[in-house]
Rosetta silent file (secondary structure, phi, psi, omega in degrees, C-alpha in Angstrom):
SEQUENCE: MPGTDNRVVAGVSVPDTPIVDAALAYARQRCEPYLFNHVVRSWLFATRLGQLQNITHDAEVVAVGTLLHDITLNERFTGPRRFEVEAADLASSFARESGVDERRAQLIWDSVALNSTPSIGLYKETEVALCTAGICLDVIGLQYDRIPSKEIDKIVAEFPRLGMKKRMAGCFCHIAKVKPELTYDNFVRDFGERFVEGYKAPSSVDFVADAPFPE
SCORE:     score description
SCORE:     0.000 S_00000001
   1 L     0.000  138.360  179.956  -63.028 -219.452  -12.156 S_00000001
   2 L   -58.133  133.988  176.691  -64.137 -220.006  -15.752 S_00000001
   3 L    80.135    1.552 -178.939  -62.514 -223.077  -17.258 S_00000001
   4 L   -94.475  133.660  174.591  -61.179 -224.297  -13.904 S_00000001
   5 L   -69.862  147.556  179.666  -61.810 -227.871  -12.800 S_00000001
   6 E  -122.717  159.984  171.200  -63.483 -228.202   -9.421 S_00000001
   7 E  -139.008  170.070 -178.514  -63.681 -230.793   -6.682 S_00000001
   8 E  -111.047  125.383  177.075  -65.758 -231.023   -3.513 S_00000001
   9 E  -122.496  119.323 -179.656  -64.139 -230.690   -0.086 S_00000001
  10 L    51.584   37.905  177.864  -66.397 -231.046    2.966 S_00000001
  11 L    84.875    1.680 -176.660  -69.375 -230.311    0.771 S_00000001
  12 E  -111.429  130.683  176.791  -67.859 -227.176   -0.775 S_00000001
  13 E   -79.422  121.349 -176.772  -66.977 -226.880   -4.467 S_00000001
  14 E  -132.122  160.191  179.991  -63.421 -225.552   -4.739 S_00000001
  15 E   -66.742  137.718  178.130  -60.877 -225.222   -7.565 S_00000001
  16 L  -109.346   83.351 -174.190  -58.911 -228.362   -8.376 S_00000001
  17 L  -133.974  160.997 -178.617  -55.721 -226.841   -9.760 S_00000001
  18 H   -58.187  -39.709 -176.628  -51.974 -227.310   -9.273 S_00000001
  19 H   -69.692  -33.258  176.467  -51.479 -224.092   -7.302 S_00000001
  20 H   -68.361  -42.924  176.600  -54.258 -225.003   -4.857 S_00000001
  21 H   -60.532  -41.194 -179.804  -52.766 -228.470   -4.379 S_00000001
  22 H   -67.167  -38.674  178.574  -49.351 -226.903   -3.824 S_00000001
  23 H   -65.504  -40.594  175.959  -50.754 -224.408   -1.317 S_00000001
  24 H   -60.215  -44.400 -179.749  -52.427 -227.223    0.603 S_00000001
  25 H   -65.156  -41.048  179.542  -49.156 -229.145    0.710 S_00000001
  26 H   -64.532  -44.158  178.945  -47.212 -226.051    1.813 S_00000001
  27 H   -62.934  -42.445  179.385  -49.742 -225.299    4.554 S_00000001
  28 H   -62.611  -36.682  179.563  -49.642 -228.896    5.784 S_00000001
  29 H   -68.071  -39.479 -172.657  -45.836 -228.725    5.911 S_00000001
  30 H   -90.490  -21.929 -171.686  -45.722 -225.443    7.835 S_00000001
  31 L  -107.296  143.757  168.873  -48.728 -225.766   10.146 S_00000001
  32 L   -65.633  159.590 -175.259  -49.450 -227.967   13.140 S_00000001
  33 H   -52.902  -43.583 -179.535  -52.548 -230.163   12.647 S_00000001
  34 H   -62.874  -36.382 -176.893  -54.912 -227.848   14.525 S_00000001
  35 H   -77.547  -35.800  174.335  -53.664 -224.885   12.500 S_00000001
  36 H   -60.379  -45.033  177.976  -53.826 -226.725    9.191 S_00000001
  37 H   -60.925  -38.143  177.976  -57.460 -227.545    9.913 S_00000001
  38 H   -61.436  -46.956 -176.634  -58.064 -223.886   10.733 S_00000001
  39 H   -68.620  -32.615  176.636  -56.670 -222.609    7.448 S_00000001
  40 H   -68.923  -44.714  176.390  -58.659 -225.186    5.484 S_00000001
  41 H   -58.738  -42.218  179.677  -61.869 -224.261    7.307 S_00000001
  42 H   -59.703  -42.179  176.936  -61.101 -220.603    6.655 S_00000001
  43 H   -60.881  -47.801 -177.809  -60.719 -221.366    2.946 S_00000001
  44 H   -66.903  -39.738  177.127  -63.985 -223.275    2.804 S_00000001
  45 H   -64.790  -43.910  178.609  -65.858 -220.611    4.758 S_00000001
  46 H   -60.088  -43.534  179.919  -64.459 -217.855    2.522 S_00000001
  47 H   -62.220  -46.443 -179.265  -65.454 -219.823   -0.560 S_00000001
  48 H   -66.671  -37.517  176.922  -68.985 -220.428    0.680 S_00000001
  49 H   -59.461  -40.553  177.307  -69.460 -216.801    1.693 S_00000001
  50 H   -67.316  -43.161 -178.392  -68.590 -215.829   -1.860 S_00000001
  51 H   -66.466  -45.853 -176.528  -70.811 -218.484   -3.410 S_00000001
  52 H   -65.355  -27.643 -179.566  -73.834 -217.810   -1.213 S_00000001
  53 L  -100.235    6.968  179.547  -73.674 -214.087   -1.961 S_00000001
  54 L    54.485   43.683 -179.878  -72.972 -214.612   -5.680 S_00000001
  55 L   -92.390  118.835  176.320  -69.735 -212.660   -5.387 S_00000001
  56 L   -70.045  128.867 -177.491  -67.503 -212.983   -8.436 S_00000001
  57 L  -155.710  164.206  176.153  -63.957 -213.660   -7.268 S_00000001
  58 L   -85.241  103.188 -172.600  -60.644 -215.297   -8.133 S_00000001
  59 H   -66.325  -29.873  177.835  -61.019 -218.648   -6.381 S_00000001
  60 H   -70.802  -39.470  177.140  -57.304 -219.483   -6.577 S_00000001
  61 H   -62.163  -44.340  178.291  -56.328 -216.209   -4.906 S_00000001
  62 H   -62.721  -40.793  178.966  -58.817 -216.864   -2.128 S_00000001
  63 H   -61.616  -52.078 -176.611  -57.490 -220.407   -1.744 S_00000001
  64 H   -65.873  -41.906 -179.134  -53.836 -219.398   -1.521 S_00000001
  65 H   -61.600  -43.738 -179.817  -54.532 -216.392    0.710 S_00000001
  66 H   -75.111  -43.089 -175.937  -56.515 -218.368    3.261 S_00000001
  67 H   -65.064  -29.037 -175.862  -54.439 -221.538    3.184 S_00000001
  68 L  -107.023    9.138 -172.003  -51.150 -219.698    3.763 S_00000001
  69 L   -70.504  -20.695 -176.701  -52.263 -216.931    6.094 S_00000001
  70 L  -119.096   24.862 -174.590  -50.900 -218.555    9.273 S_00000001
  71 L   -70.087   -8.175  175.299  -47.761 -220.315    8.073 S_00000001
  72 L  -110.163    6.069 -177.635  -45.641 -218.277   10.526 S_00000001
  73 L   -89.384  107.431  177.540  -47.959 -218.638   13.545 S_00000001
  74 L  -163.794  173.676 -177.520  -46.323 -220.900   16.108 S_00000001
  75 L   -88.006   16.765  172.241  -44.641 -220.781   19.504 S_00000001
  76 L  -109.074   -3.631 -172.995  -41.196 -220.582   17.869 S_00000001
  77 L   -61.704  133.273  179.517  -41.909 -217.277   16.141 S_00000001
  78 L  -130.407   14.325  179.219  -39.225 -214.614   16.707 S_00000001
  79 L    89.888 -148.816    9.610  -40.065 -211.924   14.132 S_00000001
  80 L   -83.065  -12.202  179.947  -38.495 -209.701   13.118 S_00000001
  81 L  -110.805  174.638  177.718  -41.805 -208.302   11.799 S_00000001
  82 L   -51.233  144.424 -175.658  -45.425 -209.086   12.621 S_00000001
  83 H   -60.598  -29.943  178.753  -46.236 -212.723   11.899 S_00000001
  84 H   -66.711  -37.952 -179.739  -48.847 -211.629    9.340 S_00000001
  85 H   -71.783  -42.054  177.120  -46.247 -209.678    7.346 S_00000001
  86 H   -60.089  -42.594  179.041  -43.718 -212.498    7.494 S_00000001
  87 H   -68.058  -37.630 -179.943  -46.396 -214.902    6.233 S_00000001
  88 H   -61.440  -41.241  178.267  -47.533 -212.465    3.536 S_00000001
  89 H   -64.263  -43.022  179.210  -44.028 -212.311    2.082 S_00000001
  90 H   -65.267  -41.598 -178.376  -43.749 -216.103    2.053 S_00000001
  91 H   -66.057  -43.116 -179.344  -47.210 -216.511    0.515 S_00000001
  92 H   -70.430  -33.708  175.248  -46.636 -213.968   -2.248 S_00000001
  93 H   -65.227  -43.426  175.499  -43.221 -215.481   -3.020 S_00000001
  94 H   -56.651  -44.752 -178.454  -44.861 -218.890   -3.252 S_00000001
  95 H   -63.448  -45.836 -179.553  -47.465 -217.443   -5.621 S_00000001
  96 H   -63.305  -41.514  178.881  -44.890 -215.799   -7.896 S_00000001
  97 H   -66.482  -20.012  177.877  -42.819 -218.976   -8.024 S_00000001
  98 L   -90.786    2.851  176.290  -46.011 -220.792   -9.041 S_00000001
  99 L    95.963   10.552  179.780  -46.461 -218.455  -12.013 S_00000001
 100 L   -75.889  141.004  179.655  -48.948 -215.998  -10.548 S_00000001
 101 L   -75.811  171.034 -172.409  -48.795 -212.475  -11.978 S_00000001
 102 H   -64.418  -36.855 -179.236  -47.984 -209.426   -9.861 S_00000001
 103 H   -63.277  -46.130 -179.365  -51.578 -208.243   -9.443 S_00000001
 104 H   -69.769  -36.960  177.526  -52.727 -211.594   -8.073 S_00000001
 105 H   -63.058  -37.607  177.954  -49.596 -211.953   -5.945 S_00000001
 106 H   -67.526  -37.778  175.859  -50.313 -208.559   -4.394 S_00000001
 107 H   -62.197  -38.886  177.538  -53.882 -209.620   -3.604 S_00000001
 108 H   -66.117  -42.826  178.061  -52.488 -212.687   -1.860 S_00000001
 109 H   -58.614  -48.394 -179.116  -50.033 -210.523    0.095 S_00000001
 110 H   -63.496  -39.670 -179.885  -52.822 -208.208    1.210 S_00000001
 111 H   -60.009  -41.195 -179.183  -55.091 -211.139    2.106 S_00000001
 112 H   -76.281  -47.619 -176.025  -52.469 -212.585    4.425 S_00000001
 113 H   -63.180  -32.698 -175.493  -51.157 -209.343    5.885 S_00000001
 114 L  -100.677    9.208 -171.387  -54.637 -208.028    6.696 S_00000001
 115 L   -62.330  -26.587 -179.347  -56.210 -211.304    7.818 S_00000001
 116 L  -102.523   13.594 -178.945  -56.386 -210.217   11.470 S_00000001
 117 L  -125.838   69.793 -176.338  -57.503 -206.662   10.697 S_00000001
 118 H   -62.614  -23.189  178.735  -61.129 -206.957    9.546 S_00000001
 119 H   -64.776  -16.402  173.845  -61.699 -203.237   10.055 S_00000001
 120 H  -112.475  -50.917 -172.606  -59.537 -202.811    6.931 S_00000001
 121 H   -57.397  -35.618 -177.916  -59.514 -206.196    5.179 S_00000001
 122 L   -68.538  -13.230 -177.830  -63.287 -206.440    4.798 S_00000001
 123 L  -111.937   11.429  176.970  -63.264 -203.250    2.726 S_00000001
 124 L   -89.129 -164.462  179.474  -60.442 -204.166    0.368 S_00000001
 125 L   -56.525  158.265 -174.533  -60.689 -205.978   -2.975 S_00000001
 126 H   -50.507  -46.944 -177.415  -63.186 -208.831   -3.191 S_00000001
 127 H   -64.693  -41.999  178.790  -60.590 -211.578   -2.719 S_00000001
 128 H   -64.411  -43.346 -179.456  -59.015 -209.856    0.281 S_00000001
 129 H   -63.238  -42.238  179.472  -62.438 -209.255    1.825 S_00000001
 130 H   -66.676  -42.486  176.489  -63.478 -212.885    1.361 S_00000001
 131 H   -58.207  -48.419  179.890  -60.233 -214.198    2.839 S_00000001
 132 H   -58.747  -44.237 -177.606  -60.651 -211.888    5.830 S_00000001
 133 H   -64.424  -44.431 -179.572  -64.286 -212.926    6.250 S_00000001
 134 H   -64.362  -41.295  179.575  -63.558 -216.668    6.113 S_00000001
 135 H   -66.649  -46.145 -178.444  -60.690 -216.403    8.584 S_00000001
 136 H   -68.500  -30.104  174.667  -62.631 -214.201   10.993 S_00000001
 137 H   -61.563  -43.500 -176.745  -65.631 -216.514   10.808 S_00000001
 138 H   -73.450  -30.074 -175.524  -63.467 -219.391   11.994 S_00000001
 139 H   -89.672  -45.879 -174.330  -61.664 -217.417   14.707 S_00000001
 140 H  -123.002    3.907  177.451  -64.322 -215.117   16.169 S_00000001
 141 L    79.278   14.084 -179.769  -67.562 -216.242   14.503 S_00000001
 142 L   -62.128  129.562 -179.015  -67.922 -213.121   12.362 S_00000001
 143 L    62.939   26.330 -178.967  -70.783 -213.598    9.837 S_00000001
 144 H   -55.125  -38.046 -175.534  -71.420 -217.058   11.301 S_00000001
 145 H   -75.818   -6.001 -179.712  -75.118 -216.873   10.421 S_00000001
 146 H   -75.991  -21.443 -179.627  -74.438 -216.344    6.709 S_00000001
 147 L  -109.153  131.340  179.218  -73.614 -220.037    6.176 S_00000001
 148 L   -53.445  139.929 -174.392  -76.245 -222.703    6.967 S_00000001
 149 H   -60.054  -34.459  178.728  -75.445 -224.481   10.207 S_00000001
 150 H   -64.240  -34.693  177.763  -75.462 -227.926    8.559 S_00000001
 151 H   -69.580  -42.582  177.714  -72.740 -226.776    6.171 S_00000001
 152 H   -61.608  -44.204 -179.709  -70.638 -225.394    9.015 S_00000001
 153 H   -59.916  -39.375 -179.715  -71.092 -228.632   10.968 S_00000001
 154 H   -66.580  -42.237  179.373  -69.914 -230.699    7.989 S_00000001
 155 H   -63.735  -45.945 -179.122  -66.809 -228.555    7.520 S_00000001
 156 H   -67.187  -34.751  178.708  -65.918 -228.688   11.218 S_00000001
 157 H   -65.073  -38.922 -178.434  -66.544 -232.453   11.333 S_00000001
 158 H   -80.689  -26.603  178.577  -64.117 -233.062    8.473 S_00000001
 159 L  -131.414   77.010 -172.433  -61.557 -230.535    9.753 S_00000001
 160 L   -64.297  158.613 -172.078  -62.016 -230.517   13.560 S_00000001
 161 L   -76.376  -28.422  172.016  -60.854 -227.627   15.696 S_00000001
 162 L    55.435   42.880  177.763  -58.506 -229.695   17.917 S_00000001
 163 L    71.159   33.945 -172.972  -58.435 -227.179   20.754 S_00000001
 164 H   -59.327  -42.157 -176.560  -57.725 -224.229   18.478 S_00000001
 165 H   -55.344  -49.225 -178.628  -58.760 -221.492   20.900 S_00000001
 166 H   -68.572  -42.877 -177.508  -56.230 -222.566   23.527 S_00000001
 167 H   -66.162  -43.068 -179.626  -53.483 -223.420   21.044 S_00000001
 168 H   -67.644  -39.705  177.330  -53.844 -220.167   19.126 S_00000001
 169 H   -59.844  -37.336  177.587  -53.958 -218.136   22.333 S_00000001
 170 H   -62.047  -38.534  177.393  -50.663 -219.746   23.312 S_00000001
 171 H   -65.669  -43.227 -179.370  -49.088 -218.527   20.068 S_00000001
 172 H   -65.206  -39.689  178.335  -50.355 -214.991   20.605 S_00000001
 173 H   -65.897  -37.043  176.404  -49.064 -214.956   24.180 S_00000001
 174 H   -59.552  -45.706  179.522  -45.680 -216.179   22.958 S_00000001
 175 H   -62.303  -44.471 -179.811  -45.462 -213.252   20.532 S_00000001
 176 H   -61.659  -31.920 -178.816  -46.482 -210.804   23.251 S_00000001
 177 H   -77.166  -45.275 -172.621  -43.772 -212.231   25.515 S_00000001
 178 H   -94.219  -21.715 -178.379  -40.850 -212.368   23.089 S_00000001
 179 L  -138.202   59.215 -177.467  -41.729 -209.523   20.710 S_00000001
 180 H   -60.164  -25.981 -179.796  -43.921 -207.004   22.579 S_00000001
 181 H   -66.601  -14.708  178.683  -42.758 -204.254   20.211 S_00000001
 182 H   -91.923    3.458 -169.128  -44.727 -205.979   17.435 S_00000001
 183 L  -117.087   -2.018 -170.787  -48.003 -205.833   19.359 S_00000001
 184 L   -66.616  -26.166 -173.843  -48.728 -202.203   20.231 S_00000001
 185 L  -115.260   24.336 -176.626  -51.052 -201.580   17.273 S_00000001
 186 L  -151.258  177.099 -170.849  -52.856 -204.916   16.931 S_00000001
 187 L   -63.493  -22.493 -178.428  -54.959 -207.571   18.649 S_00000001
 188 H   -62.783  -26.862  176.475  -51.987 -209.459   20.131 S_00000001
 189 H   -54.529  -39.795 -178.701  -51.713 -206.627   22.658 S_00000001
 190 H   -60.862  -39.613  178.924  -54.975 -207.846   24.221 S_00000001
 191 H   -69.151  -38.970  177.567  -53.474 -211.282   24.889 S_00000001
 192 H   -62.503  -45.865 -176.865  -50.356 -209.738   26.352 S_00000001
 193 H   -66.428  -32.813 -176.723  -52.288 -207.478   28.692 S_00000001
 194 H   -88.441  -33.340 -167.784  -54.541 -210.276   29.929 S_00000001
 195 H  -120.422  -17.892 -172.630  -52.231 -213.283   30.094 S_00000001
 196 L  -104.590  113.792 -178.931  -48.514 -212.321   30.006 S_00000001
 197 L   -63.396  132.590  178.459  -46.988 -211.275   33.315 S_00000001
 198 L    78.456    5.115 -179.064  -44.913 -208.117   33.018 S_00000001
 199 L   -64.050  134.382  173.727  -46.130 -207.400   29.493 S_00000001
 200 L  -151.225  118.977  179.885  -45.726 -203.823   28.373 S_00000001
 201 L  -104.402  155.826  172.700  -46.001 -202.686   24.764 S_00000001
 202 L   -57.352  151.591 -177.549  -45.128 -199.288   23.313 S_00000001
 203 L  -109.626  136.237  174.943  -48.080 -196.917   23.316 S_00000001
 204 H   -61.495  -30.411  177.751  -49.470 -195.008   20.341 S_00000001
 205 H   -60.030  -44.381  179.958  -50.184 -192.204   22.805 S_00000001
 206 H   -68.366  -38.433  179.023  -46.447 -191.892   23.493 S_00000001
 207 H   -59.094  -43.979  179.390  -45.583 -192.081   19.802 S_00000001
 208 H   -67.251  -46.190 -177.349  -47.844 -189.114   19.083 S_00000001
 209 H   -64.976  -32.732 -175.183  -46.694 -187.145   22.135 S_00000001
 210 L   -95.143    6.179  177.491  -43.000 -187.785   21.411 S_00000001
 211 L   -58.469  137.169 -169.659  -43.071 -186.918   17.709 S_00000001
 212 L   -81.049   56.117  179.416  -40.087 -184.574   17.082 S_00000001
 213 L  -131.544  137.705  174.254  -42.037 -181.489   16.071 S_00000001
 214 L   -71.116  148.171 -179.254  -42.646 -178.232   17.932 S_00000001
 215 L  -108.044    0.000    0.000  -46.301 -177.395   18.511 S_00000001
């Protein structure tokens, strides 16, 4: 951002501002170590994807959106709404309390709420798309080849994965077990169907068939 001081984290130039520092502290407070490392890697990957493609973007929005996107993901989660929506509300409230205007707060909300839905998030505003891309790169390797391997290695070395695949899968299975009604229209359903005994989510097929209208 013009006029913003920068610092280097794991070889990546990022904004050095109070709201970014506060978001880092909030993420560290809310996330287990493996998950904190994930959100930081996601931030750095999102930032580099923007830089390498010369994409003009609001670096603070990208920072807050990526750093806070998983603050409700844990094996204690009980809803009542999807964990992405619960996190989006907390992230946008944090942003507003930090003095962010409504437009930027809404971008942060969208970045968090859509972080696991790349089929939508990648086609939203630049900041939302970058957040989605950075997060998906770290989780499923999407656009992995866009960042030089030496840069990825440096980021992962400074913020190691700490068994993220297994730990994150455990969180998704927990949601599928305790809140299957939140999983029928999203990726958590896949974890429920493969790993959770007795899992059964509502079906979109039934929702359409049971709509209260004569045909």
